[in-house]
Amino acid sequence: MKYQLTLCFIFLLLNYCFAVKDYLFKSCQQNGFCNRNKYYSNHILGDSNFKSPYYINKFEINGDILRGIVLKNNTNVEFPFKISIIENSFRFKLDEIRNLNENIIVNNNRYNETSNWAFDKNVQYNKAKFITSKDSIQINYNSNHKVIINLNPIKFTFYYKNEKVLLINDKHFLLIEYQRSKENLKLLPQESSFNMFSDDFQDSKSDTLPLGPESIGLDFTLIGFQNLYGIPEHADSMLLKDTTNKEPYRLYNVDIFEYETDSRLPMYGSIPLLTAIKKDVSIGIFWLNSADSYIDIKKSQDSTVHWMSENGILDFIIIIEDSPKDINQVYGKITGFTQLPLLSSLGYHQCRWNYNDIKDVLDVSSKFDEYEIPYDTIWLDIEYTDNKKYLTWHPETFDKPDEMLEILNRTGRNLVAIIDPHIKTGYFVSDSLINQKLTMNNNEDESYHGHCWPGESVWIDTLNPKSQKFWDDSHKSFMISDKYKNLHIWNDMNEPSVFNGPETSAPKDNLHFGQWEHRSIHNLFGLTYHETTFNSLLSRLPNQRPFILTRSYFSGSQRTAAMWTGDNMSKWEYLKISIPMILTSNIVGMPFAGADVGGFFGNPSKELLTRWYQAGIWYPFFRAHAHIDSRRREPWMIGEPYTSYIRDAIKLRYSLLPVFYTSFYQASKTGIPVLKPLFYDYSNSTNSKIFEIEDEFFLGNSGILVKPITDENADEVDFYIPENEIFYQFTNGQIGDKIDNSKFEVKNNDIPMLLKGGSIIAMKERYRRSTKLMKYDPYTLIIALDKFGNASGELYIDDGESINSDYKSINFEFKDGNLLTKSEGNYSLPIEIEKIIIVGANQINSKLGNIFEDGNKFIIKKPNVNI
Ligand SMILES: *[C@@H]1O[C@H](CO)[C@@H](O)[C@H](O)[C@H]1NC(C)=O
Ligand SMILES: *[C@@H]1O[C@H](CO)[C@@H](O)[C@H](O)[C@H]1NC(C)=O
Ligand SMILES: *[C@@H]1O[C@H](CO)[C@@H](O)[C@H](O)[C@H]1NC(C)=O
Ligand SMILES: *[C@@H]1O[C@H](CO)[C@@H](O)[C@H](O)[C@H]1NC(C)=O
Ligand SMILES: *[C@@H]1O[C@H](CO)[C@@H](O)[C@H](O)[C@H]1NC(C)=O
Ligand SMILES: *[C@@H]1O[C@H](CO)[C@@H](O)[C@H](O)[C@H]1NC(C)=O
Ligand SMILES: CC(=O)N[C@H]1CO[C@H](CO)[C@@H](O)[C@@H]1O
């Protein structure tokens, strides 16, 4: 939710408000550490004789770990480092030895706990073999990997299967600003002192910068790579751009509201994973740092990435594998895979700011049934609280939440209520937080007070382990009795958004648990908040998968939350950009992602709203949302024929829920994207265009290929068809003939999609009011054969809600006219297949059942299939 928009209405400064607010956000030039790092790299680029002053002075090997010291010429600072192999990937971690300074309140060390938050609990360290010489160290690991580290100056060369693929510090951009006083600055001619001890940016002049300059910067040269992805969140293309003479990509979680598309400005979340893809080799650079960061990209035959962060230790992991999906697998082993979601959370979510009272909620809910539109979850934005005091219900408008939950539950429906980290001052929750010293503090170590939705607020410090118990108890009483399992939580504004703070967030010199500056932990604050909520929900109902939506996120957030792209505008360009944004989120291991269907702000045309639903059914997280000043736009408000088009779209989503759920199951085990870019399966393609396609995607491994309509008045669609594959027409979920033309006509009610030859998918075709009511429905199998007459597919089934659920995982294989099934698991309810439709076949084994031929289709009703 975007407060500035509201203020805009109050002040009626419309033109001003609709302009991009980039002046509120620091450019690289205005941001001390970025300015200095760029100054350094620019001067080095202009001086071919320059040699990096950093070198490895000594090291020792202990088993599979190498430790040593890096020194910088003409200084006496020491940088201890450590090399290890984690999940078959190379990790380098470098700190700085600092003198204890007892005169300051802030923790004087470089922040080194980012990985504690980002990593999964069960990461594995592996074997490494070191071969050392006078001027280099060679490290062999995992049979295909080799790194050679030059000691003086420090430089890394990575080989994969004996091919040189990556260089680090080849450009000499390594910069580690060590701790110094203003009086004792010793700078190289290439180094700048811009804003080292003070900040002259308009809104952050009060930053005390108690530790002075501390930034780190480093270059990565990717040999033969031009296709780079990842590092969300930006409203930009999926394929990362060259930023020479442009703003670098910035990672700094902010409440940006009304972002511009085609922009490297930061947004609500950040995942510091960049991937580089080419035929037969993929690389992931995982930069474990939660401070304000910029990434400058120069593309060429060999592309260079210059990564800069304001403070913290230098800690990175280099993942090198055959293919992009292998990168997801390794990254998932390090940071955890996405949680298998509640099945019902893959249904349709209806939200707006705000449903006014219980009657409004229940009216909207019953309208869905009146119009025969399935939905699973209705949402409450901030107005349901007593005066924006989170963890309370409004005493008049939401006086009987238990009754409301019970009525919703009768049709299998859920409620999501918002709980934000800013806590209004002057009531029991904030009073206790302050008394128990569980707030984020100001630079004098007293509770920080700022402004957000409720007015004056304090922020819970979820870095403090004691906050967990407090949050558990608060949620237990807010969520009424444990009987109500259909109440879930939305964590918004957790960047954190602070209306009167610099760049709409908390002052960087605020203090958290451990006396760490906010500067060090900024990008992971949102994760600590939604993870604390996750643990509270688990403590309430230990065997139910929690559902949480978060706006701010970091590496590791996928373990415990879904995300959405924030507050969209009801414009075609925002519909269009939502697809590459969600694809990028999938590329970096956060597949449970969506965008506000309809756009958050404004009033979409009937055509735009319809097209947005038709695209939105493909968002892994599928929710409509609207600003408080937008007109009501529930599907029936728009009128016929559009209401029917929207109903058809939502029903299609529901009929494909077995495919979505199976895709999520696979994502939760292997990290495979749920919305999968085309280059994933075709990075060997000879057509380099495949690396740029961002308006078309596969639904997981199902073979369903989708290209949503995102242009006004579109009357045709033109698919990119991967070479050597056959595809069948599958528009609106109706299987048809093999296509010979990638371009075809679309009408207003058409959802263009294709099915790849070789696929088997399971659908549930009956209309029900919610996912829970579909539990016992039979399946229809669609079998689309490849050119050899084969096909295969997977179906995952469980109870859709328990953590330790009975389950069945079924593999289907079609060959020689027969359907074979293999299954494992202990799911005991009967699984019925009521119909099979086969396309592309010459003959079918009659033992499968009574076969009807309909054009090129074979249809078998009540087939003989044993699962
Ligand atoms: C830095 O010092 C080392 C050790 O004295 C020396 O070998 C190296 O050439 C120096 N590097 C630069 C850039 O001055
Ligand atoms: C961070 O550094 C401190 C001080 O050197 C050390 O005690 C601690 O174990 C380190 N934590 C991590 C996660 O490396
Ligand atoms: C495609 O890439 C895979 C690795 O992902 C490799 O094993 C295979 O040989 C490649 N195929 C072609 C045709 O280049
Ligand atoms: C909610 O519905 C389920 C059946 O779907 C039922 O078992 C449960 O008792 C209901 N809970 C409440 C609080 O009514
Ligand atoms: C596909 O069909 C061909 C020809 O019938 C067969 O040789 C091959 O083994 C099949 N492939 C798979 C994966 O079943
Ligand atoms: C079925 O298997 C799951 C996963 O292994 C397990 O958590 C569950 O307890 C099993 N259920 C029964 C009834 O054995
Ligand atoms: C996906 C997308 O474009 N989202 C944007 C929609 O517009 C709001 C402004 O109201 C931005 O904040 C979102 O980032």
GROMACS .gro file of C-alpha atoms and ligand atoms in nm, residues 161 278-282 321-326 680-686 724, ligand 3:
model
   34
  161LYS     CA    1   3.529  -2.935  -1.710
  278LYS     CA    2   2.520  -2.036  -2.200
  279LYS     CA    3   2.522  -2.366  -2.382
  280ASP     CA    4   2.640  -2.641  -2.147
  281VAL     CA    5   2.751  -2.413  -1.860
  282SER     CA    6   2.558  -2.203  -1.610
  321GLU     CA    7   2.686  -2.635  -1.319
  322ASP     CA    8   2.566  -2.766  -1.656
  323SER     CA    9   2.230  -2.593  -1.669
  324PRO     CA   10   2.008  -2.332  -1.507
  325LYS     CA   11   1.801  -2.594  -1.329
  326ASP     CA   12   2.116  -2.732  -1.168
  680TYR     CA   13   1.568  -2.344  -1.913
  681ASP     CA   14   1.509  -2.643  -2.137
  682TYR     CA   15   1.669  -2.500  -2.448
  683SER     CA   16   1.992  -2.332  -2.340
  684ASN     CA   17   2.152  -2.551  -2.609
  685SER     CA   18   1.939  -2.383  -2.871
  686THR     CA   19   2.116  -2.244  -3.173
  724ASN     CA   20   1.263  -2.990  -3.288
  870LIG     C1   21   2.275  -2.972  -2.418
  870LIG     O1   22   2.317  -2.947  -2.286
  870LIG     C2   23   2.336  -3.060  -2.206
  870LIG     C3   24   2.376  -3.010  -2.069
  870LIG     O2   25   2.273  -2.935  -2.015
  870LIG     C4   26   2.439  -3.151  -2.268
  870LIG     O3   27   2.454  -3.265  -2.188
  870LIG     C5   28   2.395  -3.189  -2.408
  870LIG     O4   29   2.491  -3.267  -2.471
  870LIG     C6   30   2.367  -3.065  -2.490
  870LIG     N1   31   2.310  -3.102  -2.617
  870LIG     C7   32   2.348  -3.048  -2.731
  870LIG     C8   33   2.272  -3.092  -2.852
  870LIG     O5   34   2.436  -2.966  -2.739
   0.00000   0.00000   0.00000
